Amino acid sequence: MKPTVVKRDLVEDYAIDEGVKKLTPERIEKVVNDVIDNETAGRLWTYLNTCIHCGLCAEACQWYISNDRDVSYAPVTKVKDTIWPMIEKKGKVDAEFIKRAAVISFTECSVCRRCGMYCPFGIDIAYMLLMVRRICARLDMVPLYLQDTVHSHAATMNQMWVKPDEWIDTLQWQEEEAQGYVPTSRIPLEKEGAEIMYSVIGPEPKFLAQLLGNISVIMKVADQDWTMPAYAGWDNSNMAMYSGDFEVMARVERLHHETAQRLKVKKIVMGECGHAFRGAEYDGPTWLGWMSPPIPLIHAIEFYEELLRTGRIKIAKKIEGPVTVQDPCNVVRNRGLGDKLRYIMNAVCEDFVDVSPNKRFNYCCNAGGGVINCGPPWKKKRVEGNRIKAEQLKRTGAHTVVTPCHNCHSGIEDIVDTFKLGMHVKFFSELLIEAMDIPANLKA
Amino acid sequence: MYEFVRGPLALIAFIIFFAGSIYRIAYMLKGAKKDKIVFSHMSWKHSLASLVHWLIPFNNQYMRRRPIFTVVTFAFHICLVIGPLLLLGHVMLIQESWNISWWTLSETLVDWMTVVVIAGAAFFLYRRLSDPVVKNVTDSSDYILLAITVLPFITGFVAYHQLFAYKTMLIIHILAGEIMLIAIPFTRLSHMLFFAFTRTYYGSESGLVRHSKDW
Amino acid sequence: MVNIQKWDWNTKEKMVADTTGWPNQFEDVQEPYVSPDGEKIASIVKQGEGEYSVCVNGETWEEPFEKLWSCRFTPDGRVSVMSSRDMEWTMTVDGEPWETAYEYIWDPKFSADGKLIVATVKQDDIFGIVTNGTTWECPTELQSISSFVMTPDAQTVAAIAQTVPLGQADVDTYYKGTWSIVVNGKPWENNYVNLYGVAVSDDGSTVAAEHRAAITDHTILVNGVPWSEMYSCTWEPMFHPKKNDEVTAPVRQGGKWYLATNGRIVWDRGYVNILNPRYNVDGTKIAAVVATSFAKWTVAVDDKPWSCTFGECVLPPCFDSQGVTAVAIARDSGKWFMVADGKVIGDPCDNIWPPVFSPDGDKMFYKIEKNGKFYIAVNGKIATGAYDMLWDPILSTNGADVLIRGIEDGKYYRRVVASAAM
């Protein structure tokens, strides 16, 4: 099979460009075969022996559609240009091949699993691309910024190099901010036996601290018995899952779940993030041998749905004007929270305008799967590679798009900027804070 | 020659087909066990749901979106499996050899089914040559597999209608069928064997583990 | 160790404090903590804007603080809390702040006798370890401290610390190693890519940690010397309770987990996972949480797994006081079970806390939660009334009496019950 003809702008990435120089044919062969023989088994083998090369997966991919149906972006092409030759040639592929495989798997596929739903055989194409990433990770061929994020996970057990004191300090600062709205707001640290452990992703204390203040107000209004860990284990995010560093992934997830066990909580509620949910609910536990998290994990969408449905939180004034939503792949297609997301959107918005396609059929934001974490060098391709998302959002005529996921949030913001959509991008909790009723006895 | 291909060779082909299929499925199951999560993720309920949505035409949005492909692929696969299986001539041969038989379809109907298979194959060939995505991932093996699949039908059609050299055609037809049988377990024609497994695994994982749907 | 014989084991019941009025007295009352001897109950309370104090048995400290967090009793019954005044933080014990204040202070740990309080501090962006107000002297300017452990007497403190500054996205420096182990202020000679699971022998002579050199290259370091074998992954090492030169850790090879001692595989069965191994008291047995296959969790004792498995998880095991019976808390179908030697003890609960054992090892006493109420259970049977809040039971030295500390209807009771009667 001839390699696919690809046209791409030249992108400089220090880690990839330096990494490729250090590859030797022996090392490539050893790693490829070790991963294929020892880290994959029935699924990969069956997928390879079942794929009939029909190309029906192409239409699933936002990269493919947005790039004017450039065949090099079709999911099956990404498999053809990566894992097929690796297996066919028993690892005898060259350094440039590995470089291209790294670029494909890390920066041209958001492992969103939409294509799996288009395959008549149910071949999990994203799984195969993750195995390609695994091979690249073991060959030190991970894009610089993604690798740096993984280094942060490995060194600090959080995504953003947040130091232990900065974490607690930020929570205490945000607690004070929240007390400006509701004087008894609190972020209870290390409260053993609380009902809920609330966990977030590293970027919240780093860049979006107000979300921590918001949650403390929401928890107070909803009268929840909750806590947050003061020590490592508070971060539920996991870029190591996406870089293919499954050992670090597992270490991070183990700490997160053992922190919940240590605090003796009944459940973990996590903030608005999709990949973190996937890592904490599925990929991490699976590697560790847990069918599901040992202490049940609830995504923010489910949590807010329950609070609104049961009347623990009442809405004082709904958000005016048309508001639309982005379905984060990892909690909607890969978790089935599409209906609950619509329930909460309708609960706080006067005029919720749905997107089309929606729910599990919705397009990925193109930032997920670690793609946005590959950083500035790869941004242009990522944003331009999701024109259909811009078109889809534009059709709604909404003034605001709600993204209950951090990667979606950043990715959609880039899309809104680049395609000049003139929309606000918000987390659901930001709308909820605006719309919810704060009982008189709690007010400042 | 006819006696050889119709007798011992047919037996060998059937043995290779059945034994090979069993071997390949066993190999797959062994691999699935090594994957450690696969069996824990399987669910009868979600497997069935997935099969219902993918084995009934137009029962999921992807099929509805591609009406022509859906019609062709269902017609092709149904005719491919049912036609030869319920052809009077085939059943008679099996009865002669092993004294088992079953109900058959009218020869005219099977003849039309053969045409459908050939037309379907032509459609797939056309797609391979014209659709840029498919073309890009097509290599000689794909053409060979298509040829292996369609050749028994073309030769069967020619032989049945006695268009020329009936006896030779018949031998070629039987040989082509035997090649196909032997090829199924050991080439990507094994999607015939694995479809049920990949489909139900994906359905189970989507439903049981990810609380979503795969259609 | 604290001499618990000196505690009051004669008063059968004492209502130490009635906390029902506290919420009216203060703007906000945080969750209470009780002293080990049960004589005190304390909560951080908010007295006004930026005015916090600790309310102990109904009395607040004289001078309020701007902020307080982590109210915990030391083993010898003093209230410790991290406190802030004028934007500086320190440790305050029974209302008295340490003389020195810091940019920040966190992660307090106590010596077994409660006399020493050790915590992580940051001052002028340099991280350190402080013991009773004295920061260790370290020749290296530590950029961070991710965790620390110490001997029971707190005389030896070992921390995983960042010894080399690291710029943004500087992968080259990172791979050269930016972390080391610092023992009582003295860093190990080398720097490492990543270090985890630091452990110290009880006598303080030996320190071990996991070393992650690269994605699938892990090993165990003992006083800076690596094991000869590399593994694709490891979990935290532990010391033999009697031998400071015997280090054991779960290690992963070929996709399976084994237990290795000093670099040699000692559990060779191979598991989907091995977590939290624990020695018994004299070091003759090891129990660990294992997954025998995917999502089948149990405990293995000396590489022999129990026959019963649990679908969700098993918490770190322990041995009874005689070191014979292994005990663990397991979860299946959303419920918690107490399990001893592979047998489920008592009914499923909404939550179970680790047990304490009678000196002969025959009885175990532990806190459980059922339908929002808390009880002490003894060998699977509920042995007390329902409490709204309850702390772990404490046995007298001879095991004759059990100290029960709990809140009923807002009243905090200290009760002493004969263990034979439970």
Short mmCIF file of C-alpha atoms in Angstrom, two decimals, chain C residues 146-386:
data_model
loop_
_atom_site.label_atom_id
_atom_site.label_comp_id
_atom_site.label_asym_id
_atom_site.label_seq_id
_atom_site.Cartn_x
_atom_site.Cartn_y
_atom_site.Cartn_z
CA SER C 146 5.82 16.85 47.14
CA SER C 147 5.54 14.67 50.24
CA PHE C 148 7.41 13.56 53.33
CA VAL C 149 7.50 10.68 55.78
CA MET C 150 9.06 10.34 59.18
CA THR C 151 9.94 7.85 61.84
CA PRO C 152 7.45 7.43 64.70
CA ASP C 153 9.65 9.57 66.92
CA ALA C 154 9.87 12.24 64.19
CA GLN C 155 13.65 12.33 64.54
CA THR C 156 14.18 11.39 60.91
CA VAL C 157 12.20 13.14 58.21
CA ALA C 158 12.59 12.15 54.56
CA ALA C 159 11.04 14.25 51.82
CA ILE C 160 10.69 14.04 48.06
CA ALA C 161 11.92 17.45 47.03
CA GLN C 162 12.65 19.34 43.86
CA THR C 163 16.33 20.22 44.02
CA VAL C 164 16.83 21.81 40.61
CA PRO C 165 14.82 24.74 39.21
CA LEU C 166 12.93 23.93 36.04
CA GLY C 167 11.90 26.37 33.33
CA GLN C 168 8.72 26.17 31.34
CA ALA C 169 8.58 23.18 28.99
CA ASP C 170 12.26 22.48 29.65
CA VAL C 171 12.22 18.79 28.88
CA ASP C 172 15.99 18.46 28.69
CA THR C 173 16.58 19.59 32.28
CA TYR C 174 13.66 17.46 33.36
CA TYR C 175 15.21 14.31 31.92
CA LYS C 176 18.50 15.11 33.65
CA GLY C 177 16.68 14.91 36.95
CA THR C 178 15.26 17.66 39.11
CA TRP C 179 14.11 15.68 42.16
CA SER C 180 15.90 14.06 45.03
CA ILE C 181 15.29 12.69 48.49
CA VAL C 182 16.19 14.99 51.34
CA VAL C 183 16.72 13.34 54.72
CA ASN C 184 16.83 15.70 57.69
CA GLY C 185 17.92 18.48 55.35
CA LYS C 186 20.58 16.47 53.56
CA PRO C 187 19.82 15.71 49.90
CA TRP C 188 20.88 12.46 48.30
CA GLU C 189 23.83 12.77 45.99
CA ASN C 190 21.93 12.32 42.73
CA ASN C 191 18.94 13.92 41.13
CA TYR C 192 16.21 11.84 39.54
CA VAL C 193 13.48 12.24 36.95
CA ASN C 194 10.67 11.26 39.31
CA LEU C 195 10.49 9.88 42.81
CA TYR C 196 7.46 8.47 44.55
CA GLY C 197 6.40 6.53 47.61
CA VAL C 198 9.19 7.53 49.97
CA ALA C 199 9.42 5.32 53.05
CA VAL C 200 11.72 5.33 56.06
CA SER C 201 12.65 2.45 58.33
CA ASP C 202 11.45 2.82 61.90
CA ASP C 203 15.01 3.36 63.15
CA GLY C 204 15.54 6.10 60.60
CA SER C 205 18.64 4.48 59.13
CA THR C 206 17.26 3.62 55.73
CA VAL C 207 15.13 5.49 53.23
CA ALA C 208 13.55 3.92 50.16
CA ALA C 209 11.57 5.33 47.25
CA GLU C 210 10.33 4.48 43.80
CA HIS C 211 12.32 5.89 40.92
CA ARG C 212 10.74 6.49 37.54
CA ALA C 213 13.62 7.01 35.13
CA ALA C 214 11.57 6.83 31.94
CA ILE C 215 8.15 5.82 30.73
CA THR C 216 8.56 2.09 31.39
CA ASP C 217 11.73 2.16 33.49
CA HIS C 218 11.02 2.03 37.19
CA THR C 219 12.95 0.70 40.13
CA ILE C 220 13.35 1.07 43.87
CA LEU C 221 16.13 3.13 45.44
CA VAL C 222 17.36 2.29 48.92
CA ASN C 223 19.52 5.03 50.44
CA GLY C 224 20.21 6.15 46.89
CA VAL C 225 21.21 2.73 45.58
CA PRO C 226 18.92 1.26 42.92
CA TRP C 227 17.79 -2.35 42.83
CA SER C 228 19.51 -4.24 40.05
CA GLU C 229 16.24 -4.94 38.24
CA MET C 230 14.15 -2.45 36.28
CA TYR C 231 10.38 -2.80 36.05
CA SER C 232 7.77 -1.32 33.76
CA CYS C 233 6.07 0.09 36.84
CA THR C 234 6.30 -0.04 40.62
CA TRP C 235 4.25 0.99 43.61
CA GLU C 236 5.54 2.40 46.88
CA PRO C 237 8.04 0.32 48.88
CA MET C 238 7.68 -0.71 52.53
CA PHE C 239 10.14 -1.76 55.19
CA HIS C 240 10.17 -5.00 57.11
CA PRO C 241 9.15 -4.03 60.65
CA LYS C 242 12.24 -5.65 62.17
CA LYS C 243 14.85 -5.45 59.43
CA ASN C 244 15.85 -2.08 58.08
CA ASP C 245 17.60 -3.66 55.10
CA GLU C 246 14.56 -5.47 53.76
CA VAL C 247 12.46 -3.44 51.34
CA THR C 248 9.44 -4.83 49.56
CA ALA C 249 7.38 -3.31 46.76
CA PRO C 250 4.86 -4.34 44.09
CA VAL C 251 6.52 -4.40 40.68
CA ARG C 252 5.13 -4.84 37.19
CA GLN C 253 6.71 -7.04 34.56
CA GLY C 254 5.24 -8.29 31.31
CA GLY C 255 1.89 -6.75 32.15
CA LYS C 256 1.54 -8.49 35.52
CA TRP C 257 2.23 -7.42 39.08
CA TYR C 258 4.52 -9.26 41.47
CA LEU C 259 5.87 -8.52 44.90
CA ALA C 260 9.63 -8.09 45.10
CA THR C 261 11.94 -7.87 48.10
CA ASN C 262 15.31 -6.23 47.58
CA GLY C 263 14.94 -6.69 43.83
CA ARG C 264 13.99 -10.36 43.93
CA ILE C 265 10.47 -11.55 43.09
CA VAL C 266 8.93 -13.08 46.21
CA TRP C 267 5.32 -13.32 45.04
CA ASP C 268 5.49 -14.95 41.64
CA ARG C 269 1.83 -15.74 41.01
CA GLY C 270 1.30 -12.60 38.95
CA TYR C 271 -1.73 -10.37 39.42
CA VAL C 272 -3.68 -7.79 37.45
CA ASN C 273 -2.66 -5.46 40.28
CA ILE C 274 -1.13 -5.49 43.75
CA LEU C 275 -1.82 -2.54 46.02
CA ASN C 276 -0.95 -1.57 49.57
CA PRO C 277 1.04 -4.52 50.92
CA ARG C 278 1.32 -4.60 54.70
CA TYR C 279 3.44 -6.65 57.09
CA ASN C 280 2.09 -8.14 60.25
CA VAL C 281 3.56 -7.00 63.52
CA ASP C 282 6.64 -9.23 63.54
CA GLY C 283 7.17 -9.24 59.80
CA THR C 284 6.41 -12.92 59.26
CA LYS C 285 3.50 -12.36 56.88
CA ILE C 286 2.54 -9.93 54.16
CA ALA C 287 -1.01 -9.16 53.12
CA ALA C 288 -1.78 -7.08 50.04
CA VAL C 289 -4.77 -6.02 48.04
CA VAL C 290 -4.73 -7.92 44.76
CA ALA C 291 -6.83 -8.22 41.64
CA THR C 292 -6.69 -11.88 40.67
CA SER C 293 -8.33 -11.02 37.37
CA PHE C 294 -9.93 -7.89 35.98
CA ALA C 295 -12.35 -6.34 38.51
CA LYS C 296 -11.97 -9.26 40.92
CA TRP C 297 -10.40 -7.83 44.05
CA THR C 298 -9.36 -9.60 47.18
CA VAL C 299 -6.49 -9.90 49.63
CA ALA C 300 -3.55 -12.22 49.19
CA VAL C 301 -1.58 -13.34 52.23
CA ASP C 302 1.90 -14.55 51.34
CA ASP C 303 0.87 -14.82 47.69
CA LYS C 304 -2.25 -16.90 48.44
CA PRO C 305 -5.37 -14.99 47.50
CA TRP C 306 -8.58 -15.39 49.46
CA SER C 307 -11.22 -17.35 47.60
CA CYS C 308 -13.86 -14.61 47.80
CA THR C 309 -13.48 -11.63 45.50
CA PHE C 310 -15.11 -8.22 45.44
CA GLY C 311 -16.18 -6.30 42.38
CA GLU C 312 -15.34 -2.75 43.35
CA CYS C 313 -12.33 -2.46 45.62
CA VAL C 314 -10.54 -3.54 48.76
CA LEU C 315 -8.97 -1.03 51.15
CA PRO C 316 -5.45 -1.51 52.58
CA PRO C 317 -5.39 -4.65 54.72
CA CYS C 318 -4.07 -5.05 58.25
CA PHE C 319 -3.31 -7.88 60.64
CA ASP C 320 -4.76 -8.44 64.07
CA SER C 321 -2.61 -7.66 67.09
CA GLN C 322 -1.21 -11.21 67.11
CA GLY C 323 -0.28 -10.94 63.45
CA VAL C 324 -2.34 -13.98 62.47
CA THR C 325 -5.58 -12.86 60.91
CA ALA C 326 -5.58 -10.54 57.92
CA VAL C 327 -8.45 -8.09 57.79
CA ALA C 328 -9.64 -5.73 55.07
CA ILE C 329 -12.61 -3.60 54.16
CA ALA C 330 -14.05 -4.45 50.76
CA ARG C 331 -16.64 -2.95 48.49
CA ASP C 332 -19.06 -4.71 46.22
CA SER C 333 -22.32 -3.56 44.60
CA GLY C 334 -22.12 -0.22 46.38
CA LYS C 335 -21.82 -1.68 49.90
CA TRP C 336 -18.88 -2.10 52.26
CA PHE C 337 -17.95 -5.37 53.94
CA MET C 338 -15.59 -6.22 56.78
CA VAL C 339 -13.60 -9.27 55.75
CA ALA C 340 -11.31 -11.36 57.94
CA ASP C 341 -9.28 -14.22 56.48
CA GLY C 342 -11.51 -14.31 53.44
CA LYS C 343 -14.80 -14.42 55.37
CA VAL C 344 -17.30 -11.60 55.39
CA ILE C 345 -17.99 -10.51 58.97
CA GLY C 346 -21.39 -9.00 59.71
CA ASP C 347 -23.79 -7.14 57.45
CA PRO C 348 -22.94 -4.83 54.57
CA CYS C 349 -22.59 -1.19 55.62
CA ASP C 350 -22.65 2.23 54.02
CA ASN C 351 -19.14 2.84 55.34
CA ILE C 352 -16.61 1.01 57.50
CA TRP C 353 -13.50 2.33 59.26
CA PRO C 354 -10.36 0.31 60.02
CA PRO C 355 -10.60 -1.83 63.17
CA VAL C 356 -8.68 -1.90 66.43
CA PHE C 357 -7.96 -5.29 67.94
CA SER C 358 -8.09 -6.71 71.43
CA PRO C 359 -4.63 -7.70 72.73
CA ASP C 360 -5.38 -11.39 72.14
CA GLY C 361 -6.53 -10.61 68.60
CA ASP C 362 -9.92 -12.25 69.11
CA LYS C 363 -12.07 -9.18 68.90
CA MET C 364 -12.08 -6.28 66.52
CA PHE C 365 -13.84 -3.02 67.20
CA TYR C 366 -14.65 -0.61 64.43
CA LYS C 367 -16.83 2.26 63.39
CA ILE C 368 -19.53 1.68 60.79
CA GLU C 369 -22.16 3.78 59.09
CA LYS C 370 -25.70 2.62 58.34
CA ASN C 371 -28.49 4.84 57.07
CA GLY C 372 -26.71 8.01 58.05
CA LYS C 373 -26.05 6.91 61.67
CA PHE C 374 -22.79 5.66 63.17
CA TYR C 375 -22.15 2.70 65.44
CA ILE C 376 -19.28 0.70 66.89
CA ALA C 377 -19.38 -2.87 65.70
CA VAL C 378 -17.58 -5.77 67.33
CA ASN C 379 -16.81 -8.76 65.14
CA GLY C 380 -19.69 -7.91 62.85
CA LYS C 381 -22.31 -7.10 65.49
CA ILE C 382 -23.46 -3.58 66.31
CA ALA C 383 -22.48 -2.99 69.92
CA THR C 384 -23.54 0.59 70.62
CA GLY C 385 -26.46 2.91 70.11
CA ALA C 386 -26.66 5.21 67.11
#
